[in-house]
CSV table of C-alpha atoms and ligand atoms in Angstrom, one decimal:
chain,number,residue,atom,x,y,z
A,73,MET,CA,17.8,-20.3,18.0
A,74,LYS,CA,20.9,-18.3,19.0
A,75,ASN,CA,23.7,-19.4,21.2
A,76,LEU,CA,23.1,-23.1,21.7
A,77,THR,CA,26.7,-24.0,21.6
A,78,GLN,CA,27.7,-24.2,25.3
A,79,THR,CA,28.3,-27.7,26.6
A,80,ALA,CA,27.2,-26.9,30.2
A,81,GLY,CA,25.0,-24.3,31.9
A,82,PRO,CA,22.7,-23.5,34.8
A,83,ILE,CA,19.5,-25.3,35.5
A,84,GLY,CA,16.5,-23.2,34.3
A,85,ILE,CA,13.5,-22.9,36.6
A,86,PHE,CA,10.4,-21.4,35.0
A,87,ASP,CA,7.0,-20.2,36.3
A,88,SER,CA,4.4,-17.8,35.1
A,89,GLY,CA,5.3,-15.6,38.1
A,90,TYR,CA,6.4,-16.0,41.7
A,91,GLY,CA,5.0,-19.4,42.4
A,92,GLY,CA,8.0,-21.3,41.1
A,93,LEU,CA,10.2,-19.7,43.8
A,94,THR,CA,8.6,-22.1,46.3
A,95,ILE,CA,10.0,-24.9,44.2
A,96,LEU,CA,13.4,-23.2,43.6
A,97,SER,CA,14.0,-22.7,47.3
A,98,LYS,CA,13.5,-26.4,48.0
A,99,ILE,CA,15.6,-27.4,45.0
A,100,ARG,CA,18.5,-25.1,46.2
A,101,GLU,CA,18.2,-26.6,49.7
A,102,GLN,CA,18.5,-30.1,48.3
A,103,LEU,CA,21.1,-29.3,45.5
A,104,PRO,CA,23.0,-26.2,46.6
A,105,ASP,CA,26.0,-26.7,44.4
A,106,TYR,CA,24.3,-26.2,41.1
A,107,ASP,CA,23.8,-23.0,39.2
A,108,TYR,CA,20.2,-21.8,38.5
A,109,ILE,CA,18.4,-19.2,36.5
A,110,TYR,CA,14.9,-18.5,37.6
A,111,LEU,CA,12.5,-16.9,35.0
A,112,GLY,CA,9.1,-15.5,36.1
A,113,ASP,CA,6.9,-14.4,33.3
A,114,ASN,CA,5.1,-11.9,35.6
A,115,ALA,CA,4.2,-9.6,32.8
A,116,ARG,CA,1.9,-12.2,31.4
A,117,ALA,CA,0.8,-14.0,34.6
A,118,PRO,CA,-1.6,-15.4,35.6
A,119,TYR,CA,-1.5,-18.3,33.1
A,120,GLY,CA,-4.2,-20.3,35.0
A,121,THR,CA,-7.1,-18.8,33.1
A,122,ARG,CA,-5.5,-18.8,29.6
A,123,SER,CA,-6.1,-21.1,26.7
A,124,PHE,CA,-4.0,-24.1,25.8
A,125,ASP,CA,-2.5,-22.4,22.8
A,126,VAL,CA,-1.5,-19.3,24.7
A,127,VAL,CA,0.0,-21.1,27.7
A,128,TYR,CA,2.0,-23.3,25.2
A,129,LYS,CA,3.2,-20.3,23.2
A,130,TYR,CA,4.3,-18.3,26.3
A,131,THR,CA,5.9,-21.3,28.0
A,132,LEU,CA,7.9,-22.2,24.8
A,133,GLU,CA,9.1,-18.7,24.4
A,134,CYS,CA,10.4,-18.7,28.0
A,135,VAL,CA,12.0,-22.1,27.7
A,136,GLU,CA,13.8,-21.0,24.5
A,137,ARG,CA,15.1,-17.9,26.4
A,138,LEU,CA,16.5,-20.2,29.1
A,139,PHE,CA,18.1,-22.4,26.5
A,140,ALA,CA,19.6,-19.3,24.9
A,141,MET,CA,21.1,-18.4,28.2
A,142,GLY,CA,22.9,-21.7,28.4
A,143,CYS,CA,20.4,-24.0,30.3
A,144,ARG,CA,20.5,-27.6,29.2
A,145,LEU,CA,17.8,-28.6,31.6
A,146,VAL,CA,14.6,-26.6,32.4
A,147,ILE,CA,12.1,-27.4,35.1
A,148,LEU,CA,8.6,-26.1,34.5
A,149,ALA,CA,7.9,-25.2,38.2
A,150,CYS,CA,4.3,-24.4,37.2
A,151,ASN,CA,1.4,-26.9,37.1
A,152,THR,CA,-0.4,-24.9,34.5
A,153,ALA,CA,2.6,-24.9,32.1
A,154,SER,CA,3.3,-28.6,32.9
A,155,ALA,CA,-0.3,-29.4,32.2
A,156,LYS,CA,-0.7,-27.4,29.0
A,157,ALA,CA,2.7,-27.1,27.4
A,158,LEU,CA,5.1,-29.8,28.6
A,159,ARG,CA,4.0,-32.7,26.3
A,160,SER,CA,4.1,-30.5,23.2
A,161,ILE,CA,7.5,-29.1,24.0
A,162,GLN,CA,8.9,-32.5,24.7
A,163,GLN,CA,7.4,-34.2,21.7
A,164,HIS,CA,7.5,-31.5,19.0
A,165,ASP,CA,9.9,-28.7,20.0
A,166,LEU,CA,12.9,-30.4,21.7
A,167,PRO,CA,13.7,-32.6,18.7
A,168,ARG,CA,13.8,-29.5,16.5
A,169,ILE,CA,15.6,-27.2,19.0
A,170,ASP,CA,18.1,-29.6,20.4
A,171,PRO,CA,17.4,-33.3,21.2
A,172,ASP,CA,20.0,-33.2,24.0
A,173,ARG,CA,18.2,-30.6,26.1
A,174,ARG,CA,15.5,-31.6,28.5
A,175,VAL,CA,12.3,-30.0,29.9
A,176,LEU,CA,10.7,-31.6,33.0
A,177,GLY,CA,7.4,-30.9,34.7
A,178,ILE,CA,6.1,-31.3,38.2
A,179,ILE,CA,2.8,-33.2,37.8
A,180,ARG,CA,4.3,-36.7,37.5
A,181,PRO,CA,6.5,-36.5,40.6
A,182,THR,CA,3.6,-35.1,42.6
A,183,VAL,CA,1.4,-37.9,41.6
A,184,GLU,CA,4.1,-40.5,42.4
A,185,ALA,CA,4.4,-39.0,45.9
A,186,LEU,CA,0.6,-38.9,46.3
A,187,GLY,CA,0.3,-42.6,45.9
A,188,ARG,CA,2.7,-43.1,48.8
A,189,LYS,CA,0.8,-40.6,51.0
A,190,THR,CA,-2.9,-41.3,50.8
A,191,ARG,CA,-4.2,-44.0,53.1
A,192,ASN,CA,-7.9,-44.2,52.2
A,193,ARG,CA,-7.3,-43.4,48.4
A,194,HIS,CA,-9.6,-40.3,48.5
A,195,VAL,CA,-7.6,-37.3,47.4
A,196,GLY,CA,-8.4,-33.7,46.5
A,197,LEU,CA,-6.7,-31.3,44.1
A,198,LEU,CA,-6.6,-27.5,44.4
A,199,ALA,CA,-5.3,-25.9,41.3
A,200,THR,CA,-5.8,-23.2,38.7
A,201,PRO,CA,-8.7,-23.5,36.2
A,202,GLY,CA,-6.2,-24.4,33.5
A,203,THR,CA,-4.7,-27.3,35.4
A,204,VAL,CA,-8.1,-28.6,36.4
A,205,GLN,CA,-9.5,-28.3,32.8
A,206,SER,CA,-6.5,-30.0,31.3
A,207,GLN,CA,-7.4,-33.2,33.2
A,208,SER,CA,-3.6,-33.8,33.6
A,209,TYR,CA,-3.9,-34.9,37.3
A,210,PRO,CA,-6.7,-37.4,36.8
A,211,LEU,CA,-5.0,-38.9,33.7
A,212,GLU,CA,-1.7,-39.3,35.5
A,213,ILE,CA,-3.3,-40.7,38.6
A,214,LYS,CA,-5.3,-43.2,36.5
A,215,LYS,CA,-2.0,-44.4,34.9
A,216,LEU,CA,-0.1,-44.8,38.2
A,217,TYR,CA,-2.8,-45.5,40.8
A,218,PRO,CA,-6.2,-46.4,39.3
A,219,ASP,CA,-7.5,-47.1,42.8
A,220,ILE,CA,-7.3,-43.4,43.8
A,221,GLN,CA,-10.4,-41.3,43.7
A,222,LEU,CA,-9.7,-37.7,42.8
A,223,SER,CA,-11.9,-34.6,43.4
A,224,SER,CA,-10.7,-31.3,41.9
A,225,GLU,CA,-11.5,-27.7,42.7
A,226,ALA,CA,-10.4,-24.8,40.4
A,227,CYS,CA,-9.4,-21.7,42.4
A,228,PRO,CA,-9.4,-18.9,39.9
A,229,MET,CA,-8.9,-16.1,42.5
A,230,TRP,CA,-6.0,-17.5,44.4
A,231,VAL,CA,-3.1,-16.7,42.1
A,232,PRO,CA,-4.3,-13.1,41.3
A,233,LEU,CA,-4.6,-12.5,45.1
A,234,ILE,CA,-1.0,-13.8,45.6
A,235,GLU,CA,0.5,-12.0,42.5
A,236,ASN,CA,-1.1,-8.8,43.7
A,237,ASN,CA,0.1,-9.3,47.3
A,238,GLU,CA,-3.6,-9.3,48.6
A,239,TYR,CA,-3.5,-12.8,50.1
A,240,ASN,CA,-3.3,-11.7,53.7
A,241,ASN,CA,-6.7,-9.9,54.0
A,242,GLU,CA,-10.3,-10.9,54.7
A,243,GLY,CA,-11.2,-10.8,51.0
A,244,ALA,CA,-8.7,-13.5,50.4
A,245,ASP,CA,-10.0,-15.6,53.3
A,246,TYR,CA,-13.5,-15.6,51.7
A,247,PHE,CA,-12.3,-17.2,48.5
A,248,ILE,CA,-10.0,-19.7,50.3
A,249,ARG,CA,-12.9,-20.9,52.6
A,250,LYS,CA,-15.3,-21.1,49.7
A,251,ASN,CA,-13.0,-23.4,47.6
A,252,LEU,CA,-12.1,-25.6,50.5
A,253,ARG,CA,-15.7,-26.0,51.5
A,254,SER,CA,-16.7,-26.9,48.0
A,255,LEU,CA,-14.0,-29.5,47.6
A,256,LEU,CA,-14.7,-31.2,50.9
A,257,ALA,CA,-18.4,-31.2,50.1
A,258,ALA,CA,-17.6,-33.0,46.8
A,259,ASP,CA,-15.8,-35.7,48.8
A,260,PRO,CA,-15.8,-35.5,52.7
A,261,ARG,CA,-13.5,-38.5,52.9
A,262,ILE,CA,-10.5,-36.8,51.3
A,263,ASP,CA,-7.4,-37.6,53.4
A,264,THR,CA,-4.7,-36.0,51.2
A,265,LEU,CA,-4.9,-32.7,49.4
A,266,ILE,CA,-2.6,-31.6,46.6
A,267,LEU,CA,-1.7,-27.9,46.5
A,268,GLY,CA,-1.5,-28.2,42.7
A,269,CYS,CA,-0.2,-24.8,42.0
A,270,THR,CA,3.2,-23.6,42.9
A,271,HIS,CA,1.8,-20.3,44.2
A,272,TYR,CA,-0.3,-22.0,46.9
A,273,PRO,CA,2.4,-22.8,49.5
A,274,ILE,CA,2.3,-19.1,50.3
A,275,LEU,CA,-1.3,-19.8,51.6
A,276,GLU,CA,-0.3,-23.1,53.3
A,277,ALA,CA,-0.6,-21.8,56.9
A,278,LYS,CA,-4.0,-20.3,56.2
A,279,ILE,CA,-5.3,-23.4,54.4
A,280,ARG,CA,-3.9,-25.6,57.3
A,281,ARG,CA,-6.0,-23.6,59.8
A,282,LEU,CA,-9.2,-24.1,57.8
A,283,LEU,CA,-8.8,-27.9,57.3
A,284,PRO,CA,-9.5,-30.8,59.6
A,285,ALA,CA,-6.2,-31.8,61.2
A,286,ALA,CA,-6.4,-35.3,59.8
A,287,ILE,CA,-6.0,-34.1,56.2
A,288,THR,CA,-2.4,-34.2,54.8
A,289,LEU,CA,-1.4,-31.3,52.6
A,290,LEU,CA,0.9,-32.2,49.8
A,291,THR,CA,3.2,-29.3,48.6
A,292,GLN,CA,5.5,-29.7,45.6
A,293,GLY,CA,8.8,-28.1,46.6
A,294,ALA,CA,10.5,-31.0,48.4
A,295,ILE,CA,8.9,-33.5,46.1
A,296,THR,CA,10.3,-31.8,43.0
A,297,ALA,CA,13.7,-31.3,44.6
A,298,ARG,CA,14.0,-35.0,45.4
A,299,SER,CA,12.8,-36.0,42.0
A,300,LEU,CA,15.3,-33.7,40.3
A,301,GLU,CA,18.1,-35.1,42.5
A,302,ASP,CA,17.0,-38.6,41.5
A,303,TYR,CA,16.9,-37.6,37.8
A,304,LEU,CA,20.4,-36.2,37.8
A,305,ARG,CA,21.7,-39.3,39.5
A,306,ARG,CA,20.0,-41.5,36.9
A,307,HIS,CA,21.3,-39.2,34.1
A,308,PRO,CA,25.0,-38.5,34.7
A,309,GLU,CA,25.3,-37.2,31.1
A,310,MET,CA,22.8,-34.4,32.0
A,311,ASP,CA,24.4,-33.9,35.4
A,312,ALA,CA,27.8,-33.3,33.6
A,313,ARG,CA,26.0,-30.5,31.5
A,314,CYS,CA,24.9,-28.6,34.7
A,315,THR,CA,27.4,-26.1,36.0
A,316,LYS,CA,28.1,-26.1,39.7
A,317,GLN,CA,29.2,-22.9,41.3
A,318,GLY,CA,26.2,-22.4,43.6
A,319,SER,CA,24.9,-19.3,41.8
A,320,CYS,CA,21.3,-18.2,41.2
A,321,ARG,CA,20.0,-15.4,38.9
A,322,TYR,CA,16.5,-14.2,38.9
A,323,LEU,CA,14.8,-12.8,35.8
A,324,THR,CA,11.4,-11.4,35.3
A,325,THR,CA,9.5,-10.1,32.3
A,326,GLU,CA,7.9,-7.4,34.6
A,327,SER,CA,9.3,-4.7,36.8
A,328,VAL,CA,12.5,-5.6,38.5
A,329,GLU,CA,11.6,-3.6,41.7
A,330,LYS,CA,8.3,-5.3,42.1
A,331,PHE,CA,9.7,-8.7,41.5
A,332,SER,CA,12.7,-8.2,43.9
A,333,GLN,CA,10.3,-7.1,46.6
A,334,SER,CA,7.7,-9.8,46.2
A,335,ALA,CA,10.3,-12.5,45.6
A,336,SER,CA,11.7,-11.7,49.0
A,337,VAL,CA,8.4,-12.7,50.6
A,338,PHE,CA,8.5,-16.1,48.8
A,339,LEU,CA,12.1,-16.8,49.5
A,340,LYS,CA,12.4,-15.1,52.9
A,341,GLU,CA,15.7,-13.5,51.7
A,342,GLU,CA,16.6,-10.4,49.8
A,343,ILE,CA,17.3,-10.9,46.1
A,344,ARG,CA,18.1,-8.6,43.2
A,345,ALA,CA,16.2,-9.5,40.0
A,346,GLU,CA,17.1,-8.6,36.4
A,347,GLN,CA,14.9,-7.7,33.6
A,348,LEU,CA,14.6,-10.3,30.9
A,349,ASP,CA,15.7,-8.7,27.6
A,350,TRP,CA,13.9,-10.6,24.8
A,351,ASP,CA,16.4,-9.4,22.3
A,352,SER,CA,19.6,-10.4,23.9
A,353,PRO,CA,20.9,-14.0,24.2
A,354,HIS,CA,22.1,-13.3,27.8
B,602,DGL,N1,2.2,-21.3,39.6
B,602,DGL,C1,1.4,-21.7,38.5
B,602,DGL,C2,0.9,-23.2,38.7
B,602,DGL,O1,1.6,-23.9,39.4
B,602,DGL,C3,0.1,-21.0,38.0
B,602,DGL,C4,0.0,-19.6,38.1
B,602,DGL,C5,-0.8,-18.9,37.1
B,602,DGL,O2,-2.0,-19.0,37.1
B,602,DGL,O3,-0.1,-18.2,36.4
B,602,DGL,O4,-0.1,-23.6,38.2
């Protein structure tokens, strides 16, 4: 590992593509003073249909890049990476790379919030095939709230439709309707639905229109932002290692033009992305 000598640096936010921007924007609203580096591995997205080993390998490579750029703390703003790579990185890689660095995921804070939201304890999960297969949500729910009954629906088409900017046409509506119907058929009593992929908030208005009004939609941006704020309050030693100049850099492994354009849709502001250079420490 190169360049792990700085004592403080930006907070790294990682996703396979654009989805993590929905988390980043809420984090920046909540914690505007901190510096951030966003990394989207768009060249290799989507991760949702890839194997455990591949998601782990890609996620670790990206986390190591963020560390090399000075990040002491990295948030996996991606359910698929949180489900398939977080535990291995925390248990096997961090002790080897640098035991003082931290990588946090977004499944645990989502489940904590879920327990406070559902009234009848019937909940649904919409996520990538990878997140659903990993069983991370049912396992975490069982640990924290064994009384909650979870039904899951894998939505393999949703991320490709979003990454390719095709989510606003009728073809997209077909797949969204199909997955929602199938989930509600599995458990018609669902009162709270987790949008368990950070890309999905871009479909929130559409999903909202197709669901009965009584169902609460749980998105992860504000939940993750509050959880990060709480984490930094409880860990002043990590807070001291996060620089605070209010800056944000955006890096992508794909085309800078495409990323800058699509990212503007997610963030509702113009941004200028940079190409990730795998060979340079900065
Ligand atoms: N945004 C990622 C998530 O939260 C998944 C996207 C992908 O399939 O690459 O699961």
